[in-house]
mmCIF file of C-alpha atoms in Angstrom:
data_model
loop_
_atom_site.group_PDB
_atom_site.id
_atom_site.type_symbol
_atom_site.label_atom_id
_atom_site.label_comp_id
_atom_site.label_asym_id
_atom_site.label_seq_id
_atom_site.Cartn_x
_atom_site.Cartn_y
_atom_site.Cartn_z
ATOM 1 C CA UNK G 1 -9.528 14.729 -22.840
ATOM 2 C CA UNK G 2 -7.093 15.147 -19.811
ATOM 3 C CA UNK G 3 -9.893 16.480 -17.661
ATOM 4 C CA UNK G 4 -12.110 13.305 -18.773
ATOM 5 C CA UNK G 5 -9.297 10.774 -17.859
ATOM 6 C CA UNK G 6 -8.890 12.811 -14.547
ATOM 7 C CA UNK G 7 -12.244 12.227 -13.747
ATOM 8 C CA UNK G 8 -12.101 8.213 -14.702
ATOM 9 C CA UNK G 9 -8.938 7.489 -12.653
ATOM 10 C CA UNK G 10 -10.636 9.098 -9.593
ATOM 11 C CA UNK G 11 -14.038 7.334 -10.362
ATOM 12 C CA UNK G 12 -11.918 4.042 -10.871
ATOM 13 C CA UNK G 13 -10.041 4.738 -7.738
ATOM 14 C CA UNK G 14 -13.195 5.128 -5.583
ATOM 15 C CA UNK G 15 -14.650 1.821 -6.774
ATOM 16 C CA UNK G 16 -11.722 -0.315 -6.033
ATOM 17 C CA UNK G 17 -9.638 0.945 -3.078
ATOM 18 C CA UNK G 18 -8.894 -1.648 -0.888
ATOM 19 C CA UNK G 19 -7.140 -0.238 2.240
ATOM 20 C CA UNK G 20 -7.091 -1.104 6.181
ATOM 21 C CA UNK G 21 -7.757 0.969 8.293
ATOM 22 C CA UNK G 22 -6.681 0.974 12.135
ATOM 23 C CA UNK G 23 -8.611 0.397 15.369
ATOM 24 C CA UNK G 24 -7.872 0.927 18.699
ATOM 25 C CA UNK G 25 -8.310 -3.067 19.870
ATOM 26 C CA UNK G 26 -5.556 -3.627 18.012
ATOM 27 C CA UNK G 27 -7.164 -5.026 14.921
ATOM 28 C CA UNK G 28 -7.908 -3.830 11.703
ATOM 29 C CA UNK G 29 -11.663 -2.857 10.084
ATOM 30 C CA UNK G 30 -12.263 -2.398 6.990
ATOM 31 C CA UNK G 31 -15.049 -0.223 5.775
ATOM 32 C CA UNK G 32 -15.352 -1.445 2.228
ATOM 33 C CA UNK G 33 -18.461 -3.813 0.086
ATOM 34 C CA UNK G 34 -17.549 -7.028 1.474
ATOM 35 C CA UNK G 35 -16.907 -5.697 5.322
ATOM 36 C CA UNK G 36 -16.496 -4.817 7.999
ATOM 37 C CA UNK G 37 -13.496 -7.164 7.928
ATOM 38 C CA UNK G 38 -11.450 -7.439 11.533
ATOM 39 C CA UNK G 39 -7.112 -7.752 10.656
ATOM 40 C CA UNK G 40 -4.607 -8.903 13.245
ATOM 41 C CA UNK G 41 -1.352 -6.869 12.791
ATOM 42 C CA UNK G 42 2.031 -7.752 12.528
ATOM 43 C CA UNK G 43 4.529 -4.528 13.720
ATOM 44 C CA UNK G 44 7.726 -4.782 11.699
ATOM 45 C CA UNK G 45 10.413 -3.214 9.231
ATOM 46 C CA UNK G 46 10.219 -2.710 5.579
ATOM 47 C CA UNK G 47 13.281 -2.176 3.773
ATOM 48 C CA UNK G 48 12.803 -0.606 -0.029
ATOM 49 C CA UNK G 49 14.757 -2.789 -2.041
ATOM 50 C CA UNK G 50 14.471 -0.816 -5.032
ATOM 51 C CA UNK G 51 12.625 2.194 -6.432
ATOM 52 C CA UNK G 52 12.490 1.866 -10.441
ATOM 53 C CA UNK G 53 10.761 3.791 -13.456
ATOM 54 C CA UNK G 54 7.333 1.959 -13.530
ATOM 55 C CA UNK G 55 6.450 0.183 -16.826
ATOM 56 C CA UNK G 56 3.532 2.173 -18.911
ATOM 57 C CA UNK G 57 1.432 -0.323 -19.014
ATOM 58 C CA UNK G 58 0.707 -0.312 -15.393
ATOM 59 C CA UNK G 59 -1.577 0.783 -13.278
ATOM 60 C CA UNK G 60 0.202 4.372 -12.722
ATOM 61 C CA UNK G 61 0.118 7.795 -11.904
ATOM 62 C CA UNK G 62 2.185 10.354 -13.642
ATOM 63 C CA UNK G 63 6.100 10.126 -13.890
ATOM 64 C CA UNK G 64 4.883 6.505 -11.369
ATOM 65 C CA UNK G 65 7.821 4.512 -10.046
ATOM 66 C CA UNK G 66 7.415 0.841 -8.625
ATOM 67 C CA UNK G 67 8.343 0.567 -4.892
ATOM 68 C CA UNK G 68 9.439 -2.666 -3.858
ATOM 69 C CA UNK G 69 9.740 -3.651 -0.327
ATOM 70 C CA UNK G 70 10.955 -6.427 1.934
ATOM 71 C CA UNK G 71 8.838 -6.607 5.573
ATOM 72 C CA UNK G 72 10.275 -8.489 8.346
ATOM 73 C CA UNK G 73 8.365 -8.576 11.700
ATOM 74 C CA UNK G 74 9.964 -7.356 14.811
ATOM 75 C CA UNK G 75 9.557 -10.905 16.865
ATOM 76 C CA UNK G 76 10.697 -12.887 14.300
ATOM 77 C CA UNK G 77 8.611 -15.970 15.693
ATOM 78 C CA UNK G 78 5.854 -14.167 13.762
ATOM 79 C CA UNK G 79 6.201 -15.390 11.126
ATOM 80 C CA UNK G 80 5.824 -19.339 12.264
ATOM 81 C CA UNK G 81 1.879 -18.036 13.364
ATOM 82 C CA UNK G 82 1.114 -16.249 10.033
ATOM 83 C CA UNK G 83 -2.527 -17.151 8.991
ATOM 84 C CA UNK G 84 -1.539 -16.973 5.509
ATOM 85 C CA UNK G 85 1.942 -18.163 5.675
ATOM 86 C CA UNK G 86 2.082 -18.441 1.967
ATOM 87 C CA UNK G 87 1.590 -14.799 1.185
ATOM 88 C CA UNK G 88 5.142 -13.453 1.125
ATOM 89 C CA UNK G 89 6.784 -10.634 3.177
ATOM 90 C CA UNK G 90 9.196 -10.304 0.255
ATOM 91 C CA UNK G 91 8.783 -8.368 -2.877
ATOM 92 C CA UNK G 92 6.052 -6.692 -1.630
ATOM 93 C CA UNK G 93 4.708 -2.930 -3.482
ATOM 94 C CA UNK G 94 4.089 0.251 -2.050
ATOM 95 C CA UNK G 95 1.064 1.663 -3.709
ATOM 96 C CA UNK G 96 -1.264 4.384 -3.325
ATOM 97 C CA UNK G 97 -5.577 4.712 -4.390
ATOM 98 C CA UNK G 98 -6.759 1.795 -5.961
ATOM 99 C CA UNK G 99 -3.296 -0.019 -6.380
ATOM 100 C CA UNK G 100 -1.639 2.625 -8.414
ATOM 101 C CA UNK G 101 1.899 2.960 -9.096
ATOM 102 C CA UNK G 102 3.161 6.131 -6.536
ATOM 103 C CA UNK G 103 4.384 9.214 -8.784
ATOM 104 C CA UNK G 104 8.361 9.846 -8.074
ATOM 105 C CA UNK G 105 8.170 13.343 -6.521
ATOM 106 C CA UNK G 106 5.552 12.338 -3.455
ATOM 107 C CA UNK G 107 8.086 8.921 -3.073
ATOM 108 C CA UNK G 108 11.020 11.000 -2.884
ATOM 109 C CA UNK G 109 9.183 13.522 -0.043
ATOM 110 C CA UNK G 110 8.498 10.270 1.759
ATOM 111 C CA UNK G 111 11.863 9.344 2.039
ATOM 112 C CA UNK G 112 11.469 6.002 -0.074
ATOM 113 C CA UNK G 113 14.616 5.178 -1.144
ATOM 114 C CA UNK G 114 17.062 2.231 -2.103
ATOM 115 C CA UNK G 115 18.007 0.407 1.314
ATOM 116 C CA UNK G 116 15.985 2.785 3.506
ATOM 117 C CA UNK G 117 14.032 1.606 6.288
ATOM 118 C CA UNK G 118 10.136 2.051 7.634
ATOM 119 C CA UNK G 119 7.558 0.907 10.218
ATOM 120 C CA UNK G 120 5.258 -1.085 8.123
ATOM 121 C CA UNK G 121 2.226 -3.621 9.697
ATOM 122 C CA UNK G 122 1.860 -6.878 8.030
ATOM 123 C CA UNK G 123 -2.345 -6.758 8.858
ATOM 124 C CA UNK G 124 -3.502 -10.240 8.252
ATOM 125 C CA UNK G 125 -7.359 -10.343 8.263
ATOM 126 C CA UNK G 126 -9.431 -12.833 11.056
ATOM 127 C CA UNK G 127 -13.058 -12.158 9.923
ATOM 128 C CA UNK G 128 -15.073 -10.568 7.061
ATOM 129 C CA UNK G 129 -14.402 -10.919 2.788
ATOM 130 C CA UNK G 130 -11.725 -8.271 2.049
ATOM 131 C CA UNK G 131 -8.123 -8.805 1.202
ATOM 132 C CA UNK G 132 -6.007 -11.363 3.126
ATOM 133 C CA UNK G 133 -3.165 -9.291 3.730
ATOM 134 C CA UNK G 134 -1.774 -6.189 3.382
ATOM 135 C CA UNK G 135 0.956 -3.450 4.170
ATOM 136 C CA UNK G 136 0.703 -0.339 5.973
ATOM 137 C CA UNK G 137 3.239 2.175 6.630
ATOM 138 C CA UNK G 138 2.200 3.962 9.892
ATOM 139 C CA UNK G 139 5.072 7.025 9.970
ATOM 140 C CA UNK G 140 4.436 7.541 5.875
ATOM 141 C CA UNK G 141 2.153 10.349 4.970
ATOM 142 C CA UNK G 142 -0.189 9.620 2.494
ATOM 143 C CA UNK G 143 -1.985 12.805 2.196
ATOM 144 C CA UNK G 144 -1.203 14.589 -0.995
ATOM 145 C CA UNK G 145 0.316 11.512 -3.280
ATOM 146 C CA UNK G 146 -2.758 12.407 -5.340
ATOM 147 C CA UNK G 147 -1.166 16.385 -6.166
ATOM 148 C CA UNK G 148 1.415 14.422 -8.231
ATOM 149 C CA UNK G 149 -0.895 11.821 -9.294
ATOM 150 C CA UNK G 150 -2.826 13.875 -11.072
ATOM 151 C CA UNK G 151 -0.467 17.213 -12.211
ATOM 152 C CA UNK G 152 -0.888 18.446 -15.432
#
């Protein structure tokens, strides 16, 4: 039974990450049904604003916590040229796969933590289908979230 929901979470994960990934023009290309899609990033702060037990009923990996985040962009006149000015910089989530929940352990190795601070890229896209917006965290390592994830 564990092995089979192993293998769904993975399958699930595979259709429906959404992630952007980095160029050298300076934009953003995603590689995803729907793309390529071309971003515009934003270089800026995010400041976790809290880490808290995630509720079950989310989208979650094992022992999952819900990171919150605030971004702010480092030339604050940034913000007045946002394409989607209505898509907030505020209450924003860390997540990892698909848009799951990050388990505790790989958020404490990254050094997530109430009030701590992290290059993050507001990447707003300019061509293509794929998500408007999103957050990356350029100095976080993402490699191995998935060893916690997934622990039995």
């Amino acid at each position: 039974m564990v092995r089979f929901a192993i293998i769904f979470c993975l399958c699930l994960m595979l259709s429906f990450i959404v992630a952007c990934n980095g160029n050298d023009n300076g934009t953003q290309q995603e590689l995803i049904v729907g793309g390529p899609c071309e971003y515009v990033d934003i270089p800026g702060v995010a400041t976790i604003v809290s880490v808290e037990n995630a509720p079950p009923e989310d989208y979650n990996c094992k022992n999952a916590v819900v990171v919150t985040f605030d971004f702010v962009p480092d030339d604050p006149g940034a913000v007045d040229n946002y394409l989607f000015p209505n898509w907030s910089d505020t209450g924003q989530h860390l997540t990892v796969g698909g848009g799951m929940n990050p388990p505790q352990q790989w958020v404490l190795q990254q050094g997530l933590s109430n009030g701590s601070k992290h290059r993050c890229e507001r990447s707003e896209i300019t061509d293509g289908t794929c998500t408007p917006v999103c957050f990356s965290f350029p100095d976080i390592d993402f490699s191995g979230w998935e060893l916690f994830c997934f622990d039995t």
